[in-house]
Short mmCIF file of C-alpha atoms and ligand atoms in Angstrom, two decimals:
data_model
loop_
_atom_site.label_atom_id
_atom_site.label_comp_id
_atom_site.label_asym_id
_atom_site.label_seq_id
_atom_site.Cartn_x
_atom_site.Cartn_y
_atom_site.Cartn_z
CA MET X 261 238.00 399.73 52.71
CA SER X 262 235.51 402.06 54.37
CA ALA X 263 234.66 405.45 52.90
CA THR X 264 236.93 408.45 53.33
CA ILE X 265 236.21 410.36 56.55
CA VAL X 266 234.95 413.83 55.64
CA CYS X 267 234.91 416.50 58.37
CA ARG X 268 232.69 419.46 57.66
CA ASN X 269 232.68 422.78 59.47
CA PRO X 270 229.88 422.47 62.07
CA ALA X 271 229.24 426.21 61.67
CA ASP X 272 228.78 425.87 57.90
CA ALA X 273 228.30 422.37 56.54
CA ARG X 274 229.05 423.53 53.02
CA GLU X 275 232.73 423.71 53.94
CA VAL X 276 234.84 420.53 54.06
CA VAL X 277 237.61 421.21 56.56
CA ALA X 278 239.50 417.90 56.39
CA THR X 279 239.43 414.41 54.95
CA TYR X 280 241.12 411.32 56.36
CA GLU X 281 241.56 407.74 55.20
CA PRO X 282 240.21 405.20 57.68
CA ALA X 283 241.99 401.99 58.65
CA ASP X 284 240.51 398.56 57.97
CA ALA X 285 240.52 395.52 60.23
CA GLN X 286 243.81 394.16 58.81
CA GLU X 287 245.58 397.46 59.38
CA VAL X 288 244.28 397.60 62.94
CA ALA X 289 245.65 394.10 63.55
CA ALA X 290 249.04 395.02 62.05
CA VAL X 291 249.26 398.24 64.07
CA CYS X 292 248.40 396.40 67.28
CA ALA X 293 250.99 393.70 66.59
CA ARG X 294 253.73 396.30 66.02
CA ALA X 295 252.75 398.27 69.12
CA HIS X 296 252.69 395.10 71.20
CA ALA X 297 256.21 394.23 70.00
CA ALA X 298 257.45 397.72 70.94
CA GLN X 299 256.10 397.64 74.49
CA SER X 300 258.98 395.87 76.19
CA TYR X 301 261.44 398.59 75.10
CA TRP X 302 259.13 401.43 76.17
CA GLY X 303 258.05 399.74 79.40
CA GLY X 304 261.70 398.90 80.14
CA LEU X 305 262.78 402.54 80.22
CA PRO X 306 263.05 403.98 83.73
CA GLY X 307 259.87 405.86 84.71
CA PRO X 308 261.72 409.18 85.12
CA ARG X 309 263.00 408.88 81.54
CA ARG X 310 259.45 408.42 80.24
CA GLY X 311 258.48 411.38 82.43
CA GLU X 312 261.13 413.52 80.78
CA LEU X 313 259.63 412.77 77.35
CA LEU X 314 256.12 413.67 78.55
CA HIS X 315 257.48 416.96 79.94
CA ARG X 316 259.05 417.68 76.57
CA ALA X 317 255.76 416.84 74.82
CA ALA X 318 253.92 419.32 77.06
CA GLU X 319 256.37 422.01 76.01
CA LEU X 320 256.07 421.15 72.31
CA LEU X 321 252.28 421.19 72.61
CA ARG X 322 252.40 424.73 74.01
CA ARG X 323 254.38 425.82 70.97
CA ARG X 324 251.62 424.58 68.65
CA ASP X 325 248.72 425.70 70.83
CA ARG X 326 247.08 428.32 68.56
CA GLN X 327 247.34 426.14 65.46
CA LEU X 328 245.85 423.23 67.37
CA ALA X 329 243.05 425.31 68.86
CA ARG X 330 242.09 426.52 65.38
CA ARG X 331 242.04 422.96 64.06
CA ILE X 332 239.72 421.98 66.93
CA VAL X 333 237.39 424.91 66.17
CA ALA X 334 237.33 423.96 62.48
CA GLU X 335 236.49 420.28 63.05
CA GLU X 336 234.55 420.28 66.32
CA GLY X 337 233.07 423.77 66.26
CA LYS X 338 233.62 424.92 69.85
CA LEU X 339 234.55 428.49 70.83
CA LEU X 340 238.18 429.43 70.20
CA ALA X 341 238.61 430.36 73.89
CA ASP X 342 237.35 426.89 74.88
CA ALA X 343 239.66 425.23 72.34
CA ASP X 344 242.60 427.26 73.72
CA ALA X 345 241.68 426.17 77.23
CA GLU X 346 241.43 422.56 76.09
CA VAL X 347 244.91 422.59 74.58
CA SER X 348 246.28 424.12 77.80
CA ARG X 349 244.49 421.42 79.72
CA ALA X 350 246.10 418.72 77.57
CA ALA X 351 249.53 420.23 78.27
CA ALA X 352 248.76 420.35 82.02
CA VAL X 353 247.73 416.69 81.94
CA LEU X 354 250.99 415.73 80.20
CA ARG X 355 252.98 417.65 82.83
CA PHE X 356 251.08 416.05 85.70
CA HIS X 357 251.68 412.54 84.40
CA ALA X 358 255.32 413.35 83.62
CA GLY X 359 255.59 413.71 87.40
CA GLU X 360 253.62 410.54 88.01
CA ALA X 361 256.07 408.61 85.82
CA GLU X 362 258.73 409.55 88.39
CA ARG X 363 256.57 408.39 91.27
CA LEU X 364 255.49 404.93 90.14
CA GLY X 365 256.25 403.64 93.61
CA GLY X 366 254.56 401.17 95.91
CA GLU X 367 254.46 400.05 99.54
CA LEU X 368 257.48 398.96 101.51
CA ALA X 369 257.34 396.86 104.69
CA ASP X 370 259.34 394.38 106.74
CA GLY X 371 258.45 390.87 105.61
CA ALA X 372 257.06 388.48 108.24
CA GLN X 373 260.15 386.26 107.82
CA ALA X 374 263.38 387.57 109.38
CA GLN X 375 265.73 389.51 107.10
CA THR X 376 263.05 389.91 104.47
CA LEU X 377 261.89 393.09 102.86
CA ALA X 378 258.44 393.14 101.27
CA PHE X 379 257.49 395.71 98.66
CA THR X 380 255.05 396.31 95.86
CA ARG X 381 255.71 397.67 92.41
CA ARG X 382 253.38 398.84 89.68
CA ARG X 383 254.14 397.63 86.21
CA ALA X 384 252.66 398.31 82.79
CA LEU X 385 249.95 396.03 81.46
CA GLY X 386 251.33 395.78 77.90
CA LEU X 387 249.27 396.98 74.93
CA VAL X 388 246.30 399.19 75.77
CA GLY X 389 243.61 400.55 73.43
CA LEU X 390 242.01 403.98 73.80
CA ILE X 391 238.74 405.00 72.12
CA THR X 392 237.72 408.64 72.45
CA PRO X 393 234.75 410.89 71.58
CA TRP X 394 234.71 414.12 69.58
CA ASN X 395 233.52 416.61 72.20
CA PHE X 396 236.93 417.12 73.87
CA PRO X 397 239.10 416.12 70.92
CA ILE X 398 242.44 416.75 72.65
CA ALA X 399 241.85 416.85 76.43
CA ILE X 400 240.26 413.39 76.72
CA PRO X 401 242.87 411.70 74.50
CA ALA X 402 245.59 413.43 76.55
CA TRP X 403 244.17 412.29 79.86
CA LYS X 404 244.16 408.69 78.65
CA LEU X 405 247.47 408.76 76.74
CA ALA X 406 249.50 410.46 79.46
CA PRO X 407 248.94 407.92 82.28
CA ALA X 408 249.04 404.97 79.85
CA LEU X 409 252.44 406.08 78.53
CA ALA X 410 253.77 407.20 81.92
CA ALA X 411 253.17 403.66 83.18
CA GLY X 412 255.08 402.15 80.24
CA ASN X 413 252.27 400.72 78.13
CA ALA X 414 252.23 400.64 74.34
CA VAL X 415 249.14 402.46 73.07
CA VAL X 416 246.87 402.33 70.06
CA ILE X 417 244.34 405.17 70.06
CA LYS X 418 241.20 405.55 67.96
CA PRO X 419 239.72 409.06 68.02
CA SER X 420 236.20 409.85 66.88
CA SER X 421 235.84 410.27 63.12
CA ALA X 422 233.93 413.49 63.76
CA ALA X 423 237.10 415.39 64.83
CA PRO X 424 240.25 413.26 64.67
CA GLY X 425 242.75 416.00 63.73
CA ALA X 426 243.74 416.95 67.27
CA VAL X 427 244.73 413.38 68.15
CA LEU X 428 246.92 413.11 65.05
CA GLU X 429 248.66 416.27 66.16
CA LEU X 430 248.97 415.20 69.81
CA VAL X 431 250.50 411.88 68.79
CA ASP X 432 252.86 413.71 66.44
CA VAL X 433 253.97 415.91 69.35
CA LEU X 434 254.59 412.84 71.54
CA HIS X 435 256.64 411.22 68.78
CA GLU X 436 258.61 414.43 68.31
CA ALA X 437 259.29 414.44 72.05
CA GLY X 438 260.81 410.97 71.78
CA VAL X 439 258.03 408.43 72.40
CA PRO X 440 258.83 405.61 69.94
CA GLN X 441 256.62 405.64 66.83
CA GLU X 442 255.79 401.96 67.17
CA ALA X 443 254.86 402.19 70.86
CA LEU X 444 252.22 404.86 70.18
CA GLN X 445 250.01 404.62 67.12
CA VAL X 446 246.69 405.97 65.86
CA VAL X 447 244.00 404.20 63.88
CA LEU X 448 241.24 406.24 62.25
CA GLY X 449 237.69 405.16 61.61
CA GLY X 450 234.29 404.65 63.18
CA ALA X 451 232.56 401.80 65.00
CA GLU X 452 234.11 399.06 62.82
CA VAL X 453 237.62 400.22 63.59
CA GLY X 454 236.76 400.60 67.28
CA LEU X 455 235.42 397.05 67.31
CA ALA X 456 238.54 395.73 65.55
CA LEU X 457 240.73 397.43 68.16
CA ALA X 458 238.62 396.08 71.01
CA ALA X 459 238.87 392.58 69.54
CA ASP X 460 242.66 392.55 69.16
CA PRO X 461 244.15 389.55 70.95
CA HIS X 462 247.20 391.51 72.19
CA LEU X 463 245.04 393.99 74.09
CA ARG X 464 245.38 393.96 77.90
CA ALA X 465 243.07 396.92 78.58
CA LEU X 466 240.63 399.22 76.80
CA SER X 467 239.82 402.71 78.00
CA PHE X 468 236.71 404.15 76.38
CA THR X 469 234.93 407.50 76.68
CA GLY X 470 231.66 407.95 74.85
CA SER X 471 227.99 407.14 75.02
CA THR X 472 226.57 404.71 77.56
CA ALA X 473 225.13 402.40 74.90
CA VAL X 474 228.48 401.89 73.14
CA GLY X 475 230.39 401.71 76.43
CA GLU X 476 228.15 399.00 77.84
CA GLN X 477 228.42 397.01 74.61
CA LEU X 478 232.23 397.24 74.65
CA ALA X 479 232.38 396.38 78.37
CA ARG X 480 230.52 393.13 77.68
CA ARG X 481 232.66 392.27 74.65
CA VAL X 482 236.08 392.81 76.16
CA GLY X 483 235.05 391.72 79.65
CA ALA X 484 234.20 388.29 78.29
CA ARG X 485 237.88 387.97 77.22
CA GLY X 486 239.31 389.18 80.52
CA VAL X 487 240.48 392.50 79.04
CA ARG X 488 240.43 395.27 81.67
CA PHE X 489 237.82 397.91 80.74
CA GLN X 490 237.35 401.53 81.70
CA GLY X 491 234.20 403.30 80.48
CA GLU X 492 233.48 406.98 81.03
CA LEU X 493 229.97 407.38 79.70
CA GLY X 494 226.99 409.70 79.49
CA GLY X 495 225.34 411.87 82.11
CA ASN X 496 222.12 413.69 82.95
CA ASN X 497 223.51 416.11 85.48
CA PRO X 498 221.38 418.13 87.93
CA LEU X 499 222.01 421.57 89.40
CA VAL X 500 219.96 422.10 92.57
CA VAL X 501 219.18 425.68 93.61
CA LEU X 502 218.03 426.12 97.20
CA ALA X 503 215.78 428.96 98.31
CA ASP X 504 218.58 430.78 100.18
CA ALA X 505 220.77 431.10 97.05
CA ASP X 506 221.38 434.30 95.14
CA PRO X 507 219.08 433.83 92.09
CA ALA X 508 221.32 435.80 89.72
CA TYR X 509 224.34 433.71 90.65
CA ALA X 510 222.32 430.51 90.30
CA VAL X 511 221.09 431.51 86.84
CA GLY X 512 224.68 432.26 85.81
CA LEU X 513 225.75 428.76 86.92
CA ALA X 514 222.80 427.15 85.14
CA SER X 515 223.38 429.04 81.92
CA GLU X 516 227.11 428.29 81.84
CA GLY X 517 226.49 424.64 82.78
CA ALA X 518 223.69 424.03 80.29
CA PHE X 519 224.67 426.07 77.26
CA ALA X 520 228.47 426.46 77.14
CA ALA X 521 229.84 424.36 74.26
CA ALA X 522 226.18 424.05 73.17
CA GLY X 523 225.62 421.58 76.01
CA GLN X 524 228.00 419.10 74.43
CA LYS X 525 229.83 418.20 77.62
CA CYS X 526 229.27 414.92 79.40
CA THR X 527 229.03 417.00 82.60
CA ALA X 528 226.70 419.71 81.20
CA THR X 529 223.79 420.78 83.37
CA ARG X 530 220.78 419.01 81.86
CA ARG X 531 218.36 419.42 84.76
CA LEU X 532 217.79 422.45 86.96
CA ILE X 533 215.95 421.66 90.21
CA VAL X 534 214.81 424.75 92.10
CA GLU X 535 213.40 424.91 95.62
CA ARG X 536 209.84 426.21 95.30
CA PRO X 537 210.15 429.77 96.67
CA LEU X 538 212.69 430.60 93.93
CA TYR X 539 211.24 428.41 91.18
CA GLU X 540 209.28 430.97 89.12
CA ALA X 541 211.92 433.70 89.40
CA VAL X 542 214.81 431.41 88.46
CA LEU X 543 212.89 429.76 85.62
CA GLU X 544 211.93 433.15 84.19
CA ALA X 545 215.45 434.61 84.45
CA PHE X 546 217.05 431.41 83.10
CA ALA X 547 214.77 431.32 80.04
CA LYS X 548 215.43 435.04 79.45
CA ARG X 549 219.19 434.47 79.66
CA ALA X 550 218.87 431.53 77.23
CA ARG X 551 217.06 433.75 74.72
CA GLU X 552 219.80 436.41 74.97
CA LEU X 553 222.77 434.12 74.32
CA VAL X 554 224.62 434.85 71.07
CA LEU X 555 224.90 431.93 68.65
CA GLY X 556 227.60 431.75 66.04
CA ALA X 557 230.75 430.12 64.72
CA GLY X 558 233.35 429.18 67.33
CA GLY X 559 236.02 431.44 65.86
CA VAL X 560 233.92 434.63 65.91
CA ASP X 561 234.40 437.14 68.76
CA GLY X 562 231.41 437.67 71.02
CA VAL X 563 229.79 434.31 70.26
CA GLU X 564 228.56 432.47 73.37
CA VAL X 565 226.97 429.31 71.96
CA PRO X 566 228.68 427.42 69.13
CA PRO X 567 227.05 424.91 66.77
CA LEU X 568 226.39 421.26 67.55
CA ILE X 569 228.68 418.72 65.94
CA ASP X 570 226.39 418.00 62.97
CA ALA X 571 222.82 418.15 61.66
CA ALA X 572 222.00 414.68 63.01
CA ALA X 573 222.84 415.88 66.53
CA VAL X 574 220.40 418.82 66.11
CA GLU X 575 217.70 416.42 64.90
CA ALA X 576 218.23 414.12 67.89
CA VAL X 577 217.86 417.00 70.34
CA LEU X 578 214.77 418.40 68.58
CA ASP X 579 213.20 414.92 68.67
CA ALA X 580 213.69 414.73 72.42
CA VAL X 581 212.24 418.24 72.88
CA ALA X 582 209.20 417.33 70.75
CA GLN X 583 208.73 414.11 72.72
CA ALA X 584 208.79 416.08 76.02
CA GLN X 585 206.27 418.59 74.62
CA SER X 586 204.01 415.76 73.46
CA LEU X 587 203.93 414.59 77.10
CA GLY X 588 203.06 418.06 78.41
CA ALA X 589 206.38 419.87 78.81
CA GLU X 590 206.30 423.61 78.27
CA LEU X 591 208.88 425.25 76.00
CA ARG X 592 210.17 428.41 77.70
CA SER X 593 212.93 429.23 75.20
CA GLY X 594 214.62 427.83 72.09
CA GLY X 595 213.54 424.56 70.56
CA VAL X 596 214.22 425.96 67.09
CA ARG X 597 217.06 426.26 64.61
CA PRO X 598 218.07 429.84 63.89
CA ASP X 599 217.64 431.10 60.34
CA GLY X 600 219.69 433.48 58.20
CA GLU X 601 223.37 432.64 57.66
CA LEU X 602 223.35 430.29 60.65
CA ARG X 603 220.99 427.91 58.84
CA HIS X 604 224.04 426.46 57.06
CA GLY X 605 225.47 425.27 60.37
CA SER X 606 224.16 422.82 62.98
CA PHE X 607 222.89 425.49 65.35
CA LEU X 608 220.13 425.14 67.89
CA ALA X 609 218.77 427.92 70.08
CA PRO X 610 219.39 427.30 73.82
CA THR X 611 216.31 425.48 75.00
CA VAL X 612 214.57 425.58 78.37
CA LEU X 613 211.73 423.20 79.20
CA ALA X 614 209.44 423.40 82.24
CA GLY X 615 206.71 421.01 83.37
CA VAL X 616 208.97 418.00 82.83
CA GLY X 617 208.85 414.57 84.43
CA PRO X 618 209.70 410.87 84.11
CA GLY X 619 208.87 409.28 80.76
CA MET X 620 210.39 412.25 78.96
CA ARG X 621 213.77 411.57 77.39
CA VAL X 622 215.16 414.85 78.71
CA ILE X 623 214.73 413.33 82.19
CA ASP X 624 215.35 409.61 81.62
CA GLU X 625 218.17 409.76 79.08
CA GLU X 626 221.12 411.89 78.06
CA VAL X 627 220.10 414.47 75.43
CA PHE X 628 223.41 415.78 74.13
CA GLY X 629 222.84 419.43 73.30
CA PRO X 630 221.76 422.85 74.63
CA VAL X 631 218.63 421.72 76.46
CA CYS X 632 217.84 422.09 80.13
CA ALA X 633 214.76 420.69 81.91
CA VAL X 634 213.60 422.71 84.92
CA GLN X 635 211.81 421.14 87.89
CA SER X 636 210.65 422.45 91.26
CA ALA X 637 211.19 420.75 94.63
CA SER X 638 209.39 421.40 97.91
CA ASP X 639 212.55 420.98 100.00
CA LEU X 640 216.12 419.62 99.95
CA GLU X 641 214.96 416.02 100.42
CA GLU X 642 212.76 416.18 97.35
CA ALA X 643 215.52 417.95 95.40
CA ILE X 644 217.95 415.13 96.28
CA ALA X 645 215.38 412.50 95.28
CA LEU X 646 214.83 414.22 91.91
CA ALA X 647 218.57 414.70 91.38
CA ASN X 648 219.21 410.99 91.93
CA ALA X 649 216.13 409.74 90.05
CA VAL X 650 217.95 409.03 86.77
CA PRO X 651 220.10 406.07 85.68
CA TYR X 652 223.18 408.32 85.42
CA GLY X 653 225.52 409.65 88.10
CA LEU X 654 228.30 411.67 86.53
CA SER X 655 228.23 415.16 88.02
CA ALA X 656 225.86 417.10 90.27
CA ALA X 657 225.87 420.60 91.71
CA ILE X 658 224.11 422.60 94.38
CA CYS X 659 223.81 426.35 94.80
CA THR X 660 223.27 427.46 98.40
CA ASN X 661 224.85 429.49 101.20
CA ASP X 662 223.84 426.91 103.78
CA LEU X 663 226.88 424.71 104.41
CA ARG X 664 224.92 422.13 106.38
CA ARG X 665 222.44 421.57 103.53
CA ALA X 666 225.26 421.65 100.96
CA PHE X 667 226.98 418.78 102.77
CA GLN X 668 223.74 416.85 103.11
CA PHE X 669 223.49 417.08 99.33
CA VAL X 670 227.12 415.96 98.87
CA ARG X 671 226.55 412.94 101.16
CA CYS X 672 223.32 411.87 99.45
CA SER X 673 224.19 412.61 95.83
CA ASP X 674 224.64 409.56 93.59
CA ALA X 675 227.17 411.38 91.40
CA GLY X 676 230.87 410.69 90.98
CA MET X 677 231.62 414.43 91.12
CA VAL X 678 229.76 417.01 93.19
CA HIS X 679 230.15 420.78 92.98
CA VAL X 680 229.02 423.30 95.59
CA ASN X 681 228.33 426.78 94.23
CA ARG X 682 229.85 425.81 90.87
CA SER X 683 228.19 424.49 87.76
CA THR X 684 228.22 420.77 86.92
CA PRO X 685 231.04 420.80 84.32
CA GLY X 686 234.66 421.17 85.24
CA GLY X 687 237.33 419.44 87.23
CA ASP X 688 241.04 419.77 87.86
CA PRO X 689 243.72 417.68 86.13
CA HIS X 690 245.17 416.61 89.50
CA MET X 691 241.85 415.26 90.82
CA PRO X 692 240.04 412.02 89.90
CA PHE X 693 237.32 412.29 87.26
CA GLY X 694 234.50 409.81 86.72
CA GLY X 695 230.91 408.82 87.35
CA LEU X 696 228.73 406.39 89.22
CA LYS X 697 225.79 404.25 88.02
CA ALA X 698 225.33 404.23 84.21
CA SER X 699 227.91 407.02 83.82
CA SER X 700 230.79 404.64 84.40
CA ALA X 701 230.84 401.05 83.25
CA SER X 702 233.75 400.17 85.51
CA GLY X 703 234.40 402.36 88.54
CA TRP X 704 237.98 403.15 87.45
CA ARG X 705 238.86 406.83 87.65
CA GLU X 706 240.65 409.02 85.13
CA GLN X 707 243.02 411.94 85.87
CA GLY X 708 244.83 412.68 89.08
CA THR X 709 246.97 410.08 90.81
CA GLU X 710 244.17 407.51 90.38
CA ALA X 711 244.53 407.43 86.58
CA VAL X 712 247.66 405.33 86.48
CA ARG X 713 246.01 402.51 88.46
CA PHE X 714 243.93 401.47 85.49
CA PHE X 715 247.03 401.20 83.31
CA THR X 716 249.17 399.19 85.74
CA GLU X 717 249.12 395.96 87.67
CA GLN X 718 250.69 395.39 91.03
CA GLN X 719 253.42 392.95 91.89
CA THR X 720 254.43 392.08 95.47
CA VAL X 721 258.10 391.23 95.96
CA TYR X 722 259.71 389.47 98.98
CA LEU X 723 263.43 390.08 99.13
CA HIS X 724 265.32 387.89 101.61
CA HIS X 725 268.59 389.66 102.30
CA GLY X 726 269.90 387.14 104.81
CA ALA X 727 270.54 384.36 102.27
CA PRO X 728 274.02 382.84 102.74
CA ALA X 729 276.71 383.52 100.16
CA ALA X 730 278.10 380.50 98.27
CA GLY X 731 279.99 378.25 100.69
CA GLU X 732 278.76 380.16 103.76
CA SER X 733 276.85 378.28 106.44
CA PRO X 734 273.12 379.20 106.49
CA LEU X 735 273.43 379.41 110.30
P1 NAD L 882 230.06 407.54 70.84
O1 NAD L 882 229.78 406.52 71.88
O2 NAD L 882 229.18 407.59 69.66
O3 NAD L 882 231.54 407.33 70.25
C1 NAD L 882 232.68 407.34 71.09
C2 NAD L 882 233.83 406.63 70.38
O4 NAD L 882 233.48 405.26 70.19
C3 NAD L 882 234.13 407.17 68.98
O5 NAD L 882 235.52 407.08 68.75
C4 NAD L 882 233.37 406.20 68.06
O6 NAD L 882 233.91 406.12 66.76
C5 NAD L 882 233.55 404.89 68.81
N1 NAD L 882 232.50 403.91 68.58
C6 NAD L 882 231.20 404.12 68.26
N2 NAD L 882 230.54 402.94 68.19
C7 NAD L 882 231.43 401.97 68.49
C8 NAD L 882 231.36 400.55 68.60
N3 NAD L 882 230.23 399.89 68.40
N4 NAD L 882 232.48 399.88 68.94
C9 NAD L 882 233.65 400.53 69.17
N5 NAD L 882 233.78 401.87 69.08
C10 NAD L 882 232.68 402.59 68.74
O7 NAD L 882 230.13 408.96 71.58
P2 NAD L 882 230.38 410.39 70.92
O8 NAD L 882 229.15 410.81 70.20
O9 NAD L 882 231.68 410.42 70.20
O10 NAD L 882 230.57 411.30 72.23
C11 NAD L 882 229.51 411.81 72.99
C12 NAD L 882 229.24 410.91 74.17
O11 NAD L 882 230.43 410.78 74.96
C13 NAD L 882 228.19 411.45 75.11
O12 NAD L 882 227.37 410.39 75.53
C14 NAD L 882 229.00 411.99 76.28
O13 NAD L 882 228.31 412.06 77.51
C15 NAD L 882 230.11 411.00 76.34
N6 NAD L 882 231.26 411.56 77.03
C16 NAD L 882 231.55 411.10 78.28
C17 NAD L 882 232.60 411.65 79.00
C18 NAD L 882 232.95 411.16 80.38
O14 NAD L 882 234.07 411.37 80.82
N7 NAD L 882 232.03 410.53 81.08
C19 NAD L 882 233.37 412.66 78.42
C20 NAD L 882 233.04 413.10 77.14
C21 NAD L 882 231.99 412.54 76.44
#
C-alpha cells in the first residue's frame, strides 16, 4: 500500500487540509472490472435519459458551488473567484453534454440497393479511463466525464494526488443525480495508480491531461495495446503584440495571460513577442505591472497572484530562471520568493525575463509558473517565426487593430487555439479545445460537439425494408 496522500495548503504548507488513502494495483483492477460489468446497463439507457441525469448533476453542482470552490482553494490554492468560475464552468460543461446525449445521431442516406436505408450510429466504447492534473481540479475532470458518460461509457477516473477533493465531490454529485455507482468510479493515487489504470485489460480508451513527458509515455504504452488515447499536454504559448496595438491593452492581456493563477494554466502566456517599435515601452510597462501585482492566499480579497501548487514547483521555476540568466537573460522583475508571512507558502513573485533565446528552458520547454520571456521581432513574419519556434502548439494570441495581419497570424500559427485581441488562456465550453505538435499526443479534441467523438465509435447500418414477409414472393 502506498503512503497516505497528504494535501497541504499551498498558501501555508504548515497546514494539512486533507488526507486520502490511495488505491493499490489490485483495487484498480477490481474497480475496473466492476465498472466494465456495469457498462452495458449504462450504455443501454436511451441517450436522452443519460442526458436528464447530467442535467440534474449540473443543478446539484450549482447547489454545492461555494463549498466546492472553497475546497479547491484549500487544496489547489487558486483565487476564490477563479475557483467559483471553475465550478460554474464544470456545471456548464455538464449541461452542454446533457444536450449532446440527446443528439447522439449520425448520417442518414438512401442505400445504393433499392429499398435500403443506410445510416450511421455512434455507440459507446465500453470502459474508459480518465487521468487528470491538479491545475483545474474540477473543470478538466468535468469536460472528460461529461462526454464519456453522455455517450454511455463506464468511467474510472484518477485525479491528481495534489488536489483530488473536487473530483470526489463531482463524482458524488453524479451518483446523487442517478449515474450508477459501479459505472462511474474514482481511484486515488499517483503515477503507480495511473499506470495500473492505463494497463487494465478492460480499457477501451484513455483520456489524459497533464505534462507532455507523461502523456507521451502513456500514449506509447496504451497505443501498443490498441487502446484509443487522447493526450492534452503542455504548452509554451506566445502573445504577439504588433506595433499598431494599444500598449496598455497589450500589457493587460500579457499580465492576465502570464500571471493569473500564478501562470499555472496550460494555456498561460509564457512568451511575449513585441514588434520592435513598441518593444521597450511594453517590456517596461509589463515588468512594472508584474512588480505591482498583489501576492497572497487564494481566499483573501484583493489578492491577484496565488501560490504555486507546492515548494517543488517553485524550485523548478527558479531553476529555469537561473538557467536563462546563466545564458544571458536579463531579469526585469520577480525571480524571488517573497518573505514575511508568505514565506510559509509556495509563492513566487511574477517574473519577467528579457534577452531570451533558444537553449533557455523558458523558450524550449514548458516552465509551469508565473514567468514570461519577452522577445522583440522586426516584423510580423519574424514574430510568427518566433511564435512557432517551439515544440509546443497549444494556444497563441495576437494583439493588433490590423485585421489583415491578425488573419495572417491565424493562418500561419502552429497552435490549436488562436486568440485575436485576447490573452492566450480561455475558451468556451461549446467550442473544441486542444493543441497541435507536442501539446497534443493524439489530435482528438475536448469540449464542444467534438468531445464525444473520442468516446464513441461509429457503426454503419444498412436496413433493407423491401424484404418479403414469410410466404410472400420476393418478386
Ligand atoms: P502530470 O503529468 O505530472 O500529472 C497528470 C496526471 O497524471 C496526474 O493525475 C498524475 O498523478 C498522473 N501521472 C503522473 N505520472 C504518471 C505516469 N507515469 N503514469 C500514469 N499517470 C501518471 O501533470 P500535472 O503536474 O498534474 O499538471 C500540469 C501539467 O498539465 C502541465 O504540463 C500542463 O500544461 C498540463 N495541462 C495541460 C492541459 C491541456 O488541456 N493541454 C490542461 C491542464 C494542464
